[in-house]
Short mmCIF file of C-alpha atoms in Angstrom, two decimals:
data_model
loop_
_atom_site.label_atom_id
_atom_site.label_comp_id
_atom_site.label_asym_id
_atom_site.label_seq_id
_atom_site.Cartn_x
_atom_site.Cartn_y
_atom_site.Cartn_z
CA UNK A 1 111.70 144.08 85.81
CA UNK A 2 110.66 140.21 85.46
CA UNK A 3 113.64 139.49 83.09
CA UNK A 4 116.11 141.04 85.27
CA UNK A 5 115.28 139.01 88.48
CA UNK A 6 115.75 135.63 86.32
CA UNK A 7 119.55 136.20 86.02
CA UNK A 8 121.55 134.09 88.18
CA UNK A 9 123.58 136.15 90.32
CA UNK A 10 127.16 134.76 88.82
CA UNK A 11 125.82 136.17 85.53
CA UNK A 12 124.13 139.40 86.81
CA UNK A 13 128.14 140.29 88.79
CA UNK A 14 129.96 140.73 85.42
CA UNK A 15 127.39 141.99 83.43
CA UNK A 16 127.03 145.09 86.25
CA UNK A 17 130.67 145.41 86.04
CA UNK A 18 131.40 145.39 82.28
CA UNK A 19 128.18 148.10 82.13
CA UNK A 20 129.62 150.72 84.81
CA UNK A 21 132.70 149.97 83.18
CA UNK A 22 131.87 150.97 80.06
CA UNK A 23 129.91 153.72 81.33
CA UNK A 24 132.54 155.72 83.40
CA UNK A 25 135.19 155.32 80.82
CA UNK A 26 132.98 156.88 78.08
CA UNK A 27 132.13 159.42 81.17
CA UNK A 28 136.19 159.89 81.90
CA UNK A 29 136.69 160.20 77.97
CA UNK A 30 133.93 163.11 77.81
CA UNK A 31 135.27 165.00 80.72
CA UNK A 32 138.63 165.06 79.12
CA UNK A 33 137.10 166.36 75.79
CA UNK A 34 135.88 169.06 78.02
CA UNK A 35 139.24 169.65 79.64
CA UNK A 36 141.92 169.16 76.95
CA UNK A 37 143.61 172.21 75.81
CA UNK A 38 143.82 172.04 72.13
CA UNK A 39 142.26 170.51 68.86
CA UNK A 40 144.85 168.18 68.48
CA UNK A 41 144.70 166.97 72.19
CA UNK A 42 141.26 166.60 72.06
CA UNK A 43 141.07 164.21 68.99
CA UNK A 44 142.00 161.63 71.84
CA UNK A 45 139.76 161.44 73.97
CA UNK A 46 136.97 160.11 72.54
CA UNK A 47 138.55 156.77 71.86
CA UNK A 48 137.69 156.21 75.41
CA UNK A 49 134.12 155.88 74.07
CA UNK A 50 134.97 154.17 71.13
CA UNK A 51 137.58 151.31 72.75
CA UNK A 52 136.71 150.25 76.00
CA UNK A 53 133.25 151.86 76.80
CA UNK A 54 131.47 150.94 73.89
CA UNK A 55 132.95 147.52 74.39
CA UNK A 56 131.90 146.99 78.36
CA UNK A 57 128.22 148.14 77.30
CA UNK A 58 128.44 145.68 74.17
CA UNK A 59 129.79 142.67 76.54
CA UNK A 60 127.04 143.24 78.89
CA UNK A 61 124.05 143.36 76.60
CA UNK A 62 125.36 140.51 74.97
CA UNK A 63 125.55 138.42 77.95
CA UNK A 64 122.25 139.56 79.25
CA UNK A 65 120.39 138.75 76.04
CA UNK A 66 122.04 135.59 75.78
CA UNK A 67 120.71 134.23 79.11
CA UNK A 68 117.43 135.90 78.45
CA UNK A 69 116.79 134.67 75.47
CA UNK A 70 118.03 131.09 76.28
CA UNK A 71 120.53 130.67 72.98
CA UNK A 72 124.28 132.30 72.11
CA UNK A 73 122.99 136.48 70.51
CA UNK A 74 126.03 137.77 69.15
CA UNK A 75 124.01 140.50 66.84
CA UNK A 76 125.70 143.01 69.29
CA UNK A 77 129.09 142.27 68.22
CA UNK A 78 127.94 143.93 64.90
CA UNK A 79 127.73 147.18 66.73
CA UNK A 80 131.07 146.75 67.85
CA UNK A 81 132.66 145.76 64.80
CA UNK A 82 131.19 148.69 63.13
CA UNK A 83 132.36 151.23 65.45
CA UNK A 84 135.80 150.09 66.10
CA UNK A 85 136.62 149.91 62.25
CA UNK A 86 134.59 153.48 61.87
CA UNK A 87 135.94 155.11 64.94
CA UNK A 88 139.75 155.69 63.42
CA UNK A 89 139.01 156.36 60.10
CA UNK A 90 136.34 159.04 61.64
CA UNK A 91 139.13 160.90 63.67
CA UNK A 92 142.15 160.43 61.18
CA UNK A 93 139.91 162.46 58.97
CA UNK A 94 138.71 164.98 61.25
CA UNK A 95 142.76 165.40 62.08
CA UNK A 96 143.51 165.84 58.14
CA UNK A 97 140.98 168.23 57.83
CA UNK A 98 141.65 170.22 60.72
CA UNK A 99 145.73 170.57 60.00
CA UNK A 100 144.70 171.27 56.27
CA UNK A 101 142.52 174.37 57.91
CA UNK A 102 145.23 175.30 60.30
CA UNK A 103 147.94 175.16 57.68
CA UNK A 104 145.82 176.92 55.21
CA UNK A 105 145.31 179.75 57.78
CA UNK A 106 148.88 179.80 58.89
CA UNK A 107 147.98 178.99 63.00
CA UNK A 108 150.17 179.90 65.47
CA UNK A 109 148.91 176.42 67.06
CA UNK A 110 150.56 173.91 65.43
CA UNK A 111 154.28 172.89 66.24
CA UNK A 112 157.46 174.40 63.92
CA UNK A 113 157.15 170.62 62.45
CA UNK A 114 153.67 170.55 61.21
CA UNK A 115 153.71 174.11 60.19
CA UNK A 116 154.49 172.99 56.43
CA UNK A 117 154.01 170.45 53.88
CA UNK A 118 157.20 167.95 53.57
CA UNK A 119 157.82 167.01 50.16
CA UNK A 120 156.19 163.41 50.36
CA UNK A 121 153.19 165.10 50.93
CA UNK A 122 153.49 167.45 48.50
CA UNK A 123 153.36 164.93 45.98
CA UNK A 124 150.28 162.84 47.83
CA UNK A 125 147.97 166.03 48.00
CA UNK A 126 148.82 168.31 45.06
CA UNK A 127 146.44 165.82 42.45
CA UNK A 128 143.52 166.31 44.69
CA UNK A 129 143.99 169.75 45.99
CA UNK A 130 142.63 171.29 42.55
CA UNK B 1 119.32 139.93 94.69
CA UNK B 2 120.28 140.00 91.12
CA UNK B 3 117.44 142.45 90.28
CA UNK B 4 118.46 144.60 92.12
CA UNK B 5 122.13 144.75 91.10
CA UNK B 6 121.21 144.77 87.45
CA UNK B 7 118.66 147.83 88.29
CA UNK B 8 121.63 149.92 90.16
CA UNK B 9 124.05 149.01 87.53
CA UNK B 10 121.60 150.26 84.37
CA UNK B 11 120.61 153.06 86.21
CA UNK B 12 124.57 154.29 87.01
CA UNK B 13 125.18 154.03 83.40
CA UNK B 14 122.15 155.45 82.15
CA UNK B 15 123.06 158.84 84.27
CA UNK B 16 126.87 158.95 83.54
CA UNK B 17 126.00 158.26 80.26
CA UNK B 18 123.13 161.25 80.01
CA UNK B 19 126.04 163.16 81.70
CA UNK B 20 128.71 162.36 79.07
CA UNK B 21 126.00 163.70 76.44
CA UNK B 22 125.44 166.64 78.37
CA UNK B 23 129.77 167.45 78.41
CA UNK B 24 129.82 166.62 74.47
CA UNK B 25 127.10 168.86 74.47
CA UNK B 26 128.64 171.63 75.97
CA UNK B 27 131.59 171.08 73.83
CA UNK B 28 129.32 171.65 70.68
CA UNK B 29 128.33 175.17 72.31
CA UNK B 30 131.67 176.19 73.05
CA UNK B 31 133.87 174.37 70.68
CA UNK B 32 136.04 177.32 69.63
CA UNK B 33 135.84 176.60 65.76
CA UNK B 34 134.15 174.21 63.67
CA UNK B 35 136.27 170.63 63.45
CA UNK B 36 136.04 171.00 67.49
CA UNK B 37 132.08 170.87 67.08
CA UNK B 38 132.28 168.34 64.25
CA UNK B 39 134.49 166.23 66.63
CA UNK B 40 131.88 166.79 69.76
CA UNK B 41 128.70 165.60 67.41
CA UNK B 42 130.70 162.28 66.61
CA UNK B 43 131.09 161.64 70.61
CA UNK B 44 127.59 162.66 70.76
CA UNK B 45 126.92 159.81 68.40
CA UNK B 46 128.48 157.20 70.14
CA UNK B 47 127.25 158.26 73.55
CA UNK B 48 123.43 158.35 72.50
CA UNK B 49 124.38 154.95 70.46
CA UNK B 50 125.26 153.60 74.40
CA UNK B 51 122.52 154.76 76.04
CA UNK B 52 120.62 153.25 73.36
CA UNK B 53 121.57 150.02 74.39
CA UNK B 54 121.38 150.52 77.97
CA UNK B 55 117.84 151.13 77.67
CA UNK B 56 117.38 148.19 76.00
CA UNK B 57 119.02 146.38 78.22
CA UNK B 58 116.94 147.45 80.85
CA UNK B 59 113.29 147.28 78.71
CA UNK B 60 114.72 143.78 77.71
CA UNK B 61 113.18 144.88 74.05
CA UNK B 62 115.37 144.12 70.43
CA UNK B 63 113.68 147.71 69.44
CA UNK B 64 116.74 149.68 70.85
CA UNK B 65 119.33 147.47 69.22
CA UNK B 66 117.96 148.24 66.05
CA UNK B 67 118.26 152.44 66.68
CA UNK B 68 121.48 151.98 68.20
CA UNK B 69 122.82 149.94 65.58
CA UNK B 70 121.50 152.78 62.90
CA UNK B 71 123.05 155.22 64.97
CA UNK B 72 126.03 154.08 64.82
CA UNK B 73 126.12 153.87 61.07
CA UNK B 74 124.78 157.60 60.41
CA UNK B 75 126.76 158.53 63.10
CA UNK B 76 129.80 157.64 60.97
CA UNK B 77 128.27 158.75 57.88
CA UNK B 78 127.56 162.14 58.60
CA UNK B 79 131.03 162.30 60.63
CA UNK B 80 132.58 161.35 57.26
CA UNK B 81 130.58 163.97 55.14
CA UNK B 82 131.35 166.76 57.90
CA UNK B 83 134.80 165.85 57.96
CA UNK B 84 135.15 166.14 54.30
CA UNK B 85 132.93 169.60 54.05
CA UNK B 86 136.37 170.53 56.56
CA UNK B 87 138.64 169.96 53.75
CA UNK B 88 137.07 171.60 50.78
CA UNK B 89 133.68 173.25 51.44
CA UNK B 90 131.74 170.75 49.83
CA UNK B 91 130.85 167.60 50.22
CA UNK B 92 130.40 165.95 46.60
CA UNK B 93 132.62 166.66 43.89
#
C-alpha cells in the first residue's frame, strides 16, 4: 500500500468519489438487468455500465496513475473511447437481432407497431435476408 | 489519511463490482431465451473489464490495464459475432 499513502489527500477525495461512483452505477445498472420485465426493457440497462460507470472507474485510475507516476497517463482514455463507441453499436445489434427473432416467431411480446415490417424496411432488409 | 480512503474506496468497488458480476451472472442462468444471455455476457464483459482496473488501481501495476483493455475489445468482438449468430445462425457468410 506504499503508493496509495503518497497521494495527497485533495487528490485521493475525487479519485474515491469518481471510483464508488462508477462502481454503484454499474451495480444500479446490473440490478435493473435483473429486475426489468422484458427483452426490450432490459437492452437499457447496461448503459449504466457503459456511460457513467465505466467512466468514474476510468477518471479515477487515470488520476491515480498520473500522480503516481509523476507525468500526464491518458492510456486509460483508450479504454474509454473504445467502449463508448462499441457499447451502442453492441446493443443496436443485439435489438435487431432480437426483433428479427421475435418477428420471425410471431411474439405476442412486441407492440401492434413493431409486429411487422413497414415498407422502408422492406426494401433495407430483403437484399440481405437471402 | 489518504491510504486509508483510497483502501475503503477500492475495496467498495471491488465488492459491488464482484456483486454486479454475480447479478449478470444470474441473468445468464435464467435469461429466458438466448439474446437475453447474449445481452448478460456483454455486461459481464464490461463489469470484469472494471474490476480489472480496480485491481490495478489498487496493485498500482500497468499489468491489469493491459487485460482490461483486451477485454474490452473481445468483449465487443464476440458480442458482435453472437449478435450476428442471432440473426442468421451463422456467423460468416
Amino acid at each position: 500500500m506504499t503508493p496509495l499513502a503518497a497521494i495527497p489527500l485533495w487528490l485521493a477525495l475525487p479519485i474515491a468519489f469518481l471510483v464508488m461512483l462508477g462502481a454503484t452505477l454499474t451495480l444500479i445498472g446490473a440490478i435493473g438487468f435483473l429486475r426489468l420485465g422484458n427483452f426490450y426493457d432490459r437492452l437499457h440497462a447496461p448503459t449504466l455500465a457503459t456511460s457513467w460507470g465505466m467512466g468514474g472507474v476510468v477518471l479515477g485510475s487515470l488520476l491515480l496513475a498520473t500522480q503516481v507516476e509523476g507525468r500526464v497517463i491518458l492510456h486509460e482514455l483508450v479504454i474509454a473511447f473504445a467502449i463508448l463507441i462499441t457499447a451502442p453499436v453492441t446493443l443496436m445489434l443485439l435489438g435487431r437481432a432480437a426483433l428479427h427473432r421475435d418477428r420471425s416467431e410471431g411474439s405476442t411480446q412486441l407492440p401492434d407497431a413493431l409486429r411487422h415490417r413497414r415498407s422502408s424496411e422492406t426494401a433495407e432488409n430483403s437484399e440481405s435476408d437471402e | 489519511m489518504s491510504a486509508a480512503i483510497l483502501t475503503f474506496a477500492l475495496g467498495y468497488a471491488q465488492l459491488v463490482l464482484s456483486l454486479a458480476a454475480c447479478v449478470a451472472g444470474v441473468r445468464i442462468l435464467r435469461g429466458p431465451r438466448a439474446q437475453d444471455r447474449v445481452l448478460a455476457l456483454d455486461a459481464l464483459y464490461i463489469i470484469v473489464m472494471l474490476v480489472f482496473l480496480v485491481t490495478g488501481m489498487q496493485l498500482g501495476t500497468m499489468f491489469f490495464f493491459e487485460a482490461a483493455m483486451i477485454v474490452a475489445t473481445m468483449g465487443f468482438v464476440s458480442s458482435i459475432a453472437l449478435a450476428k449468430f442471432l440473426f442468421r445462425g451463422e456467423v460468416i457468410e
